[in-house]
Short mmCIF file of C-alpha atoms and ligand atoms in Angstrom, two decimals:
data_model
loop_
_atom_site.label_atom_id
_atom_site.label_comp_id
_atom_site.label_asym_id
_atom_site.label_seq_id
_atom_site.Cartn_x
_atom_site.Cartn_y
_atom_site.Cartn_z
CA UNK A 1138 -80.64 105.67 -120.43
CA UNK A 1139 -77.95 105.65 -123.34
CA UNK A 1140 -79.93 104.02 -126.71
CA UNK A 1141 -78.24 103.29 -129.54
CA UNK A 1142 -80.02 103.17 -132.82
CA UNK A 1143 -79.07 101.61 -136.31
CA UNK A 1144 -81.22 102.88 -139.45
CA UNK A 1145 -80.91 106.08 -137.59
CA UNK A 1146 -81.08 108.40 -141.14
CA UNK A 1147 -84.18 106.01 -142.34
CA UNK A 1148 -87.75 105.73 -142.16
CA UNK A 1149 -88.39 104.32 -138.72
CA UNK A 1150 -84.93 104.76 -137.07
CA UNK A 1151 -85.47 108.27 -137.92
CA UNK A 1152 -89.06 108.37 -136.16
CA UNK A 1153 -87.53 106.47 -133.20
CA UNK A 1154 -84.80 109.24 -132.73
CA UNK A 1155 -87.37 112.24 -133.05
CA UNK A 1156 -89.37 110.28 -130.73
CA UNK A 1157 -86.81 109.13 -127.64
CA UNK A 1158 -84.53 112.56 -128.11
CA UNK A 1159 -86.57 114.68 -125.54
CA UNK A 1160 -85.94 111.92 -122.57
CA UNK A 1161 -83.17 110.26 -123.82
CA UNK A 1162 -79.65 110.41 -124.51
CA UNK A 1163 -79.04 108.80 -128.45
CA UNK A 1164 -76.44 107.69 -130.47
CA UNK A 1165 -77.48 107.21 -134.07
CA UNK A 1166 -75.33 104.97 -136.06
CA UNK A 1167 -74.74 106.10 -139.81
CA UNK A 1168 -72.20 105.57 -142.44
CA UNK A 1169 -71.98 109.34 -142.74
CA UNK A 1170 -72.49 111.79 -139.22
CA UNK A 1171 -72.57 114.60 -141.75
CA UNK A 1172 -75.68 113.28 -143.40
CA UNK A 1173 -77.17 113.02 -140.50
CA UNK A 1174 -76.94 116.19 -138.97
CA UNK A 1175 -77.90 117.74 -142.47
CA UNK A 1176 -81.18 115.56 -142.10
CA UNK A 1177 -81.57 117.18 -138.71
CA UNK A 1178 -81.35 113.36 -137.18
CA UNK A 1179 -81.42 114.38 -132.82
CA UNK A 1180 -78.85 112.93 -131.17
CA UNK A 1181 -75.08 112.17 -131.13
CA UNK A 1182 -74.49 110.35 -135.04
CA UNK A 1183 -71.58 108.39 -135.28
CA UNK A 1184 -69.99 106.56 -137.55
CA UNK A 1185 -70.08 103.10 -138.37
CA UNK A 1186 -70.66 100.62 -140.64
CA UNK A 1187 -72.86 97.08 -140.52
CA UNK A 1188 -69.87 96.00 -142.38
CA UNK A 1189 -67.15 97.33 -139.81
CA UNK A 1190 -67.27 95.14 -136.40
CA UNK A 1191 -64.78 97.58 -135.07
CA UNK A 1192 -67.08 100.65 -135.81
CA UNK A 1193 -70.02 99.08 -133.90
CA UNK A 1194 -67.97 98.10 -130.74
CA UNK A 1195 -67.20 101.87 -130.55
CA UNK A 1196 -70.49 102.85 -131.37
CA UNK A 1197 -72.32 100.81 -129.04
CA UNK A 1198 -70.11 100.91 -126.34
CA UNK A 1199 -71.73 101.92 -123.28
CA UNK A 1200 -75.13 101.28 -124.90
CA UNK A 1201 -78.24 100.00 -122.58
CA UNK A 1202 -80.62 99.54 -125.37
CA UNK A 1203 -80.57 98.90 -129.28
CA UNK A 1204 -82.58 99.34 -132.30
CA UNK A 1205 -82.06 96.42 -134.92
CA UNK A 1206 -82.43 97.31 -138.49
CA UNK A 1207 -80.41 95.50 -140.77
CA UNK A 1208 -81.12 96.13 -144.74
CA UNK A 1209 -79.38 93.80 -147.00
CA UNK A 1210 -80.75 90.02 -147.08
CA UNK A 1211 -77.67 88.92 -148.76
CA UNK A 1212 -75.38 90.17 -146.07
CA UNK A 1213 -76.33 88.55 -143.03
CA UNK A 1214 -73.07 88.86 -141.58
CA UNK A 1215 -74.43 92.50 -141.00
CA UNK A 1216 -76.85 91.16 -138.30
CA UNK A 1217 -73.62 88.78 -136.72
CA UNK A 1218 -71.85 91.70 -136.30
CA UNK A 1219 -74.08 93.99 -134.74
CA UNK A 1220 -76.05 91.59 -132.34
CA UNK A 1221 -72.29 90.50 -131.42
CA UNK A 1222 -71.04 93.80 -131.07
CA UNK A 1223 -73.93 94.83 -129.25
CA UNK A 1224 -73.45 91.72 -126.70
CA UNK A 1225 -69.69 92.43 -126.16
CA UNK A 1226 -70.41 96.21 -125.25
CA UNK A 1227 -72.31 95.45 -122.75
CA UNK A 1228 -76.42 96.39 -124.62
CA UNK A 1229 -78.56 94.56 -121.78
CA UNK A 1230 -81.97 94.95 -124.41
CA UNK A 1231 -82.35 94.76 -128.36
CA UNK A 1232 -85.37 95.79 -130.22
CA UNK A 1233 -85.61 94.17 -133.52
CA UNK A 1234 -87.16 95.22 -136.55
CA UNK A 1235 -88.25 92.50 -138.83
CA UNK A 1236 -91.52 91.42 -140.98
CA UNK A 1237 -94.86 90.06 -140.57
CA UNK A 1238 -93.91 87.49 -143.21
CA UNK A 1239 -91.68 85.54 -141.11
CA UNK A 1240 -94.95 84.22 -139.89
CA UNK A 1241 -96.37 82.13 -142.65
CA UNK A 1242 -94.70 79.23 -143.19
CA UNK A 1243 -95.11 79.64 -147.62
CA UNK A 1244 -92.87 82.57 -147.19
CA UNK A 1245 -89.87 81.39 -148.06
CA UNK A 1246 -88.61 83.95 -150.34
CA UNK A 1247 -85.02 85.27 -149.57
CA UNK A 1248 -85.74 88.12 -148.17
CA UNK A 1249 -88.08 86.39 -145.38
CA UNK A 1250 -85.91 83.64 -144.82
CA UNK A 1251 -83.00 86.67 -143.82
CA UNK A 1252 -85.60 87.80 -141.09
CA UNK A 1253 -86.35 84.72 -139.75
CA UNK A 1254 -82.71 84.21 -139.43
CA UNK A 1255 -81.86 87.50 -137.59
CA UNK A 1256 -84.94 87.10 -135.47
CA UNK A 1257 -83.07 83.68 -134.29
CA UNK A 1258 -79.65 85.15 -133.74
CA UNK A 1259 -81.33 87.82 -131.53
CA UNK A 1260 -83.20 84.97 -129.36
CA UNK A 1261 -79.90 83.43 -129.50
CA UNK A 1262 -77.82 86.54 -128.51
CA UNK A 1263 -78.42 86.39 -125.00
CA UNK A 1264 -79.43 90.06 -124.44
CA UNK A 1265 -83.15 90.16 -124.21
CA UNK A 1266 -85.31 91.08 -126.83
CA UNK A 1267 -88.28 92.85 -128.55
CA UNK A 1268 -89.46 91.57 -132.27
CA UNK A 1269 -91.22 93.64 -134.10
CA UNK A 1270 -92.83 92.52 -137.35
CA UNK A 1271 -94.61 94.98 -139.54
CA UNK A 1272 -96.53 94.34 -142.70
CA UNK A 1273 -95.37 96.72 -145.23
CA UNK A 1274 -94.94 100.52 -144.82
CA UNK A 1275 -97.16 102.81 -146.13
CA UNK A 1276 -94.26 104.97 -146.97
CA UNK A 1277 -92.99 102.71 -149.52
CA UNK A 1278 -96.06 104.32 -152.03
CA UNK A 1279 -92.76 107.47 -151.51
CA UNK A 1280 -91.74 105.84 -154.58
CA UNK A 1281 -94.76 106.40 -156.61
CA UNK A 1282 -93.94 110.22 -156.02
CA UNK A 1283 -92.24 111.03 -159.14
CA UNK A 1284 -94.24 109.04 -161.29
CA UNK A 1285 -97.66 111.29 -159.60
CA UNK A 1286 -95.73 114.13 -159.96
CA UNK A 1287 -94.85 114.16 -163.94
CA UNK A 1288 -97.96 111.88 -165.14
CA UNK A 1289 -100.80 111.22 -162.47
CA UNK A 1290 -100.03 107.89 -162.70
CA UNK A 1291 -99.20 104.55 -160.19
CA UNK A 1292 -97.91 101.58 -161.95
CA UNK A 1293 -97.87 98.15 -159.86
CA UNK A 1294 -97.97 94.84 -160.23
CA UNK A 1295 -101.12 92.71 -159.04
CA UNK A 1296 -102.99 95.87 -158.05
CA UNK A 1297 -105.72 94.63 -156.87
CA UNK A 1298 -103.80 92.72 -154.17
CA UNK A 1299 -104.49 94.14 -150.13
CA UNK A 1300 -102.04 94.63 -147.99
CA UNK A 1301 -102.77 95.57 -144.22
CA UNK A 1302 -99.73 98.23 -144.55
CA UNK A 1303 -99.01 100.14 -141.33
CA UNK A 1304 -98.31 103.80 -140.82
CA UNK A 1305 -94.20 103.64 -140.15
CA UNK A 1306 -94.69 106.06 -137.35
CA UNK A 1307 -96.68 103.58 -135.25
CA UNK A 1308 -93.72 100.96 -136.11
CA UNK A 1309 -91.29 103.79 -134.34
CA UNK A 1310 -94.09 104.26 -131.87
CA UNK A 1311 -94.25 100.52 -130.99
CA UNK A 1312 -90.31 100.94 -131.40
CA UNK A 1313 -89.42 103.51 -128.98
CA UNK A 1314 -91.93 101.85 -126.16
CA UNK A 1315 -89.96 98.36 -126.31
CA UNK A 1316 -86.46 100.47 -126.40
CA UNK A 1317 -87.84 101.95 -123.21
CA UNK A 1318 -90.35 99.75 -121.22
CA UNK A 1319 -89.32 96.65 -119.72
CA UNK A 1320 -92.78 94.94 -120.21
CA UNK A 1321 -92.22 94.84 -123.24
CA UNK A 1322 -89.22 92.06 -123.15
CA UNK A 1323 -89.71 88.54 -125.12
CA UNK A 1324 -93.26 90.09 -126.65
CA UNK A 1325 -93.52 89.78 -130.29
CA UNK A 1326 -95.73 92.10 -132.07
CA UNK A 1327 -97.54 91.71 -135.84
CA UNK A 1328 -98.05 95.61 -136.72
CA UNK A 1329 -100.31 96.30 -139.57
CA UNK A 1330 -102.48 99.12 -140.46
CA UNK A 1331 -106.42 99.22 -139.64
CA UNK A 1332 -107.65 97.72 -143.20
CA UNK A 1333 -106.21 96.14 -145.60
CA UNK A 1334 -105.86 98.11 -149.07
CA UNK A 1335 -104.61 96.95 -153.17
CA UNK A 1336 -102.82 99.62 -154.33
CA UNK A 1337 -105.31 101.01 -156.58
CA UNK A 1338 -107.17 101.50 -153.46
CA UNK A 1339 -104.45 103.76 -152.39
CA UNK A 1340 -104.22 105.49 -155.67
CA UNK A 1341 -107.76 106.58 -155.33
CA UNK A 1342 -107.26 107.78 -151.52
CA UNK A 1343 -104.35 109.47 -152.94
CA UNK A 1344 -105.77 111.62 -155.83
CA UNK A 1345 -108.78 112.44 -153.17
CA UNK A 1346 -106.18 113.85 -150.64
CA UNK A 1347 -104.47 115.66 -153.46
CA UNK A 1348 -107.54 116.43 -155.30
CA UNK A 1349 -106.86 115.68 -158.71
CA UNK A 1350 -107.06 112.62 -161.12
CA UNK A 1351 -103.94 109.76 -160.18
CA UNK A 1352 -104.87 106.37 -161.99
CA UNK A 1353 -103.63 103.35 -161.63
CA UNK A 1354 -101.64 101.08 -164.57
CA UNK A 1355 -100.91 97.13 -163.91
CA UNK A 1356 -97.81 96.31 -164.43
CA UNK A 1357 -97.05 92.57 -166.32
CA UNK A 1358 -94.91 90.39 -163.78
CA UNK A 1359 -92.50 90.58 -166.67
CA UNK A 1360 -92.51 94.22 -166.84
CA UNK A 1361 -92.35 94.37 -162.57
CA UNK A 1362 -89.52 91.95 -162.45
CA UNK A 1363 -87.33 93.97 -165.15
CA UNK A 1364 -87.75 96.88 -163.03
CA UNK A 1365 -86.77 95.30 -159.83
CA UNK A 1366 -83.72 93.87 -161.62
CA UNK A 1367 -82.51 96.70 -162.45
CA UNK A 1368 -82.11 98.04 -158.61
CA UNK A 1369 -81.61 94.93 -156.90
CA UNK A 1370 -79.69 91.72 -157.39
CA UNK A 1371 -81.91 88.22 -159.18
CA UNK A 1372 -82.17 87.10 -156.28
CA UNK A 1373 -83.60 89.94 -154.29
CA UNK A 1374 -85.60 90.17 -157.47
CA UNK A 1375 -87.72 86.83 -157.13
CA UNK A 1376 -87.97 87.53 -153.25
CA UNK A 1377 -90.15 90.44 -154.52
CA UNK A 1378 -91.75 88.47 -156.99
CA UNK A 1379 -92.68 85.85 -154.87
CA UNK A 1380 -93.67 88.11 -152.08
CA UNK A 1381 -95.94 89.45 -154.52
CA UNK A 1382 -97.15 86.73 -155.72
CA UNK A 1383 -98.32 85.67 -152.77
CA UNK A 1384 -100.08 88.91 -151.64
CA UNK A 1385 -102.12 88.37 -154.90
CA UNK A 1386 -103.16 85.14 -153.03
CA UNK A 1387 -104.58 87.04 -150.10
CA UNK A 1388 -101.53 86.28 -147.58
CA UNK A 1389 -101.30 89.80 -146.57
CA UNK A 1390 -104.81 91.14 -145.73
CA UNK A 1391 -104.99 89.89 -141.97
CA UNK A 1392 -105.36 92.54 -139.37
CA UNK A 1393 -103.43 92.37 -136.64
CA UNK A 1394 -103.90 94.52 -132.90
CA UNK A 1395 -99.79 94.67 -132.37
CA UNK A 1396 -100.01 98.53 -132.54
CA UNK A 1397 -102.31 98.93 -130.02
CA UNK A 1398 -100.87 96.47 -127.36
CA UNK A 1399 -97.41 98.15 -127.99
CA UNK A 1400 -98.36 101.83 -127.98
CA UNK A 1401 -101.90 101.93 -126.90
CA UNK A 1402 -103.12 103.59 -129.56
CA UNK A 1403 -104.96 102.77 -133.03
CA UNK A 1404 -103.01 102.30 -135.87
CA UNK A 1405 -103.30 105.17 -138.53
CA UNK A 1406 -105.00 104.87 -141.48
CA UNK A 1407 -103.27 104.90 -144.88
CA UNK A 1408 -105.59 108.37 -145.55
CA UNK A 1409 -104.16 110.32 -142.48
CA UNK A 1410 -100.38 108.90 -143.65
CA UNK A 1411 -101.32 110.52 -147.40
CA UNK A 1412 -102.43 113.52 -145.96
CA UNK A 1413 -99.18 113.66 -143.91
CA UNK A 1414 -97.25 113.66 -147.27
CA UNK A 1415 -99.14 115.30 -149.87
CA UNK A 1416 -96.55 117.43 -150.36
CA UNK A 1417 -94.13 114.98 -151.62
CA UNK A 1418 -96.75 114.15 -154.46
CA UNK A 1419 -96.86 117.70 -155.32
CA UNK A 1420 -93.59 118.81 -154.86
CA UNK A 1421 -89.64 117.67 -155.89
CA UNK A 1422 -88.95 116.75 -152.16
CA UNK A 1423 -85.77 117.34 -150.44
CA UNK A 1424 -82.67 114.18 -149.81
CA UNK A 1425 -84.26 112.18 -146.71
CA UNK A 1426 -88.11 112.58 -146.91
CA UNK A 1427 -88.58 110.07 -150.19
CA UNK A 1428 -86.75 107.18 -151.51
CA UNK A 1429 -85.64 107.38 -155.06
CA UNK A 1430 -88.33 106.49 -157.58
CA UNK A 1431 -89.68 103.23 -157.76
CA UNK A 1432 -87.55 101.98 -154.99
CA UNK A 1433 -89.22 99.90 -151.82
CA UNK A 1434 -87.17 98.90 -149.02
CA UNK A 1435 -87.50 95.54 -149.16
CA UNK A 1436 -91.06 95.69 -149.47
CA UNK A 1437 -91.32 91.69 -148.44
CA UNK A 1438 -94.02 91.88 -145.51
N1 LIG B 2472 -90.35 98.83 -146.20
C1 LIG B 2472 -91.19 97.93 -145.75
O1 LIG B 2472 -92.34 97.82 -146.20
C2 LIG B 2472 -90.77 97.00 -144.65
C3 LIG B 2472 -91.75 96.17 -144.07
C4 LIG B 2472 -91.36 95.30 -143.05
C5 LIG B 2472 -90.05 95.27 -142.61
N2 LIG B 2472 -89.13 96.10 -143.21
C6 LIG B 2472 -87.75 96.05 -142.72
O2 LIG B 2472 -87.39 97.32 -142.22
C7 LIG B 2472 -85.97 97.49 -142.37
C8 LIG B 2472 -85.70 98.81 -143.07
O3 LIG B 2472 -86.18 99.85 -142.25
P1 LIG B 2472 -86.33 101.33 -142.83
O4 LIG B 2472 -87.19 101.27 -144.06
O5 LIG B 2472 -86.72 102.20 -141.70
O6 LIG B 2472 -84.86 101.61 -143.26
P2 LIG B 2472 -84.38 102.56 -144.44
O7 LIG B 2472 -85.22 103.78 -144.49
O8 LIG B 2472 -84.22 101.73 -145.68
O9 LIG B 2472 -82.95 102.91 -143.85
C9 LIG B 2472 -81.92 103.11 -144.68
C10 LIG B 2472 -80.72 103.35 -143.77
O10 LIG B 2472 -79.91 102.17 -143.75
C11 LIG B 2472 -78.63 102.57 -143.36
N3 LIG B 2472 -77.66 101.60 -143.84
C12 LIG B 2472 -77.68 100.94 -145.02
N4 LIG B 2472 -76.60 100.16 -145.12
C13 LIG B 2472 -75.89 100.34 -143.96
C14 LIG B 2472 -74.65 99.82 -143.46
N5 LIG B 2472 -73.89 98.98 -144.19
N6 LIG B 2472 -74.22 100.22 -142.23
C15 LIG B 2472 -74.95 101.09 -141.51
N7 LIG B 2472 -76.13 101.63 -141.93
C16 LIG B 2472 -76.57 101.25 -143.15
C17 LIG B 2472 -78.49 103.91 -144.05
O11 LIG B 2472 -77.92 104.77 -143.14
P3 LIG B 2472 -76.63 105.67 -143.53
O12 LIG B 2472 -76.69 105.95 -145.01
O13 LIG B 2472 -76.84 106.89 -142.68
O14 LIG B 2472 -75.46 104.85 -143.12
C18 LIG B 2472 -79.90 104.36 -144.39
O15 LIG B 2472 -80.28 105.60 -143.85
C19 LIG B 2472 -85.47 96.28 -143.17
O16 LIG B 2472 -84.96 95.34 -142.27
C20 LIG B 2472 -86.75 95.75 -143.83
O17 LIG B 2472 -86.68 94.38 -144.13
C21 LIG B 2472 -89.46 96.97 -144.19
#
């Protein structure tokens, strides 16, 4: 089985490849094959570009199966050209990753409203399909690295807001079973971690794994909107805000059993995930195992 994957140098494509390269023969889409092969990414890289429908014909050509991950909401011609792409080179199965948000109908930041729109086009796309929709990934607290690193300190908005987050390796888990398994095709699965935890939960679990003092500092939602607006565009901006906002009003603490039905397994805990990465709270890390400080990848879910 030839699967193609998109997101191939990132968090979960990057589990999905490490997972499916012993049985499987990949191609791992990327902007930049050279990158890839310095991350140590398994498989065959090649190039293209969510931009560059002529890249992703090429790529995908000869492709059984494909893993969806788009990343900017305010390019959803991105998702039109790969699901088209995809169709026209012959993919028989997608496996989409989207958000747990696209489920409650207040959502209607930008960022949600994206998801809910790719998750149509892939119904749509005649290929059949696998959604997955995770809550937020514990590896977004990568960002708090440097900030642990130099000062023992976290600083969030509404930190005393829970999130069910979910250990991205059970996403690639859940992932690589739907790329793979065809009882998996037209299931929808809502992957979240075992509990539900505020950040300053996590901050505590953190500085117990790492054994020394981490505290927590709340962050004004003037002071968290400045800092989003200086990475992303205003709009992308509010979509945080507002998916923020509304994980201060308890929309995010449900628990759902998607990671066992898709991989059989429980879902990890955010203390086994911490332990897994202590090192990049101790040490610089190296290009590909943390996201530049303070940035989230479009931590909407
Ligand atoms: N973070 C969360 O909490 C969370 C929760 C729920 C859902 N999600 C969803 O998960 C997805 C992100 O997954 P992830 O965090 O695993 O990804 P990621 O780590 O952000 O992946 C980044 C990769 O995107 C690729 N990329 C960016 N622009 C591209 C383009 N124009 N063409 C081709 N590749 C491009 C880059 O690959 P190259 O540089 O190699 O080209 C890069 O390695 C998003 O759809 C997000 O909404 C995230």
């Amino acid at each position: 089985m030839l699967i193609a994957l998109t997101g191939a140098t990132g968090t979960v494509g990057g589990h999905v490849a490490r997972l499916l390269a012993p049985r499987h023969r990949l191609r791992c889409l990327t902007r930049s094959p050279e990158r890839a092969s310095h991350l140590g990414v398994p498989g065959l890289a090649v190039g293209a570009d969510l931009g560059d429908p002529a890249s992703l014909r090429r790529a995908l050509t000869g492709a059984d199966a494909l893993l969806v991950v788009t990343f900017d909401p305010l390019r959803d011609v991105h998702d039109a050209h790969l699901l088209t792409a995809a169709r026209r080179a012959g993919v028989r199965h997608v496996v989409k990753l989207s958000a747990l948000a696209v489920t409650d109908p207040r959502a209607q930041d930008a960022i949600t409203r994206w998801q809910r729109a790719c998750e149509e086009r892939v119904r749509a796309s005649g290929m059949s399909w696998t959604l997955l929709r995770p809550r937020a990934f514990m590896s977004n607290c990568l960002s708090w690295a440097e900030t642990v690193r130099d000062g023992g300190v976290v600083r969030t908005l509404h930190g005393g807001s829970r999130n069910s987050c979910v250990d991205p390796g059970d996403v690639a888990a859940a992932a690589a079973r739907a790329l793979t398994g065809r009882e998996y095709r037209g299931g929808t699965y809502a992957l979240t971690g075992p509990d539900p935890l505020s950040a300053r939960e996590q901050v505590a679990q953190l500085a117990e794994v790492l054994g020394r003092p981490v505290r927590h500092e709340e962050l004004t939602e003037a002071e968290a909107l400045r800092a989003w607006r200086s990475r992303y565009p205003a709009e992308l901006a509010r979509a945080l805000l507002e998916s923020a906002d509304r994980q201060a009003r308890g929309a995010k603490c449900g628990v759902h059993d998607g990671v066992r039905e898709a991989t059989g397994r429980k879902p990890g805990t955010f203390r086994a995930w911490a332990r897994r990465h202590e090192a990049a709270f101790r040490t610089k890390s190296v290009e590909g195992a943390a996201p530049p400080a303070g940035v989230t990848a479009t931590p909407s879910a």
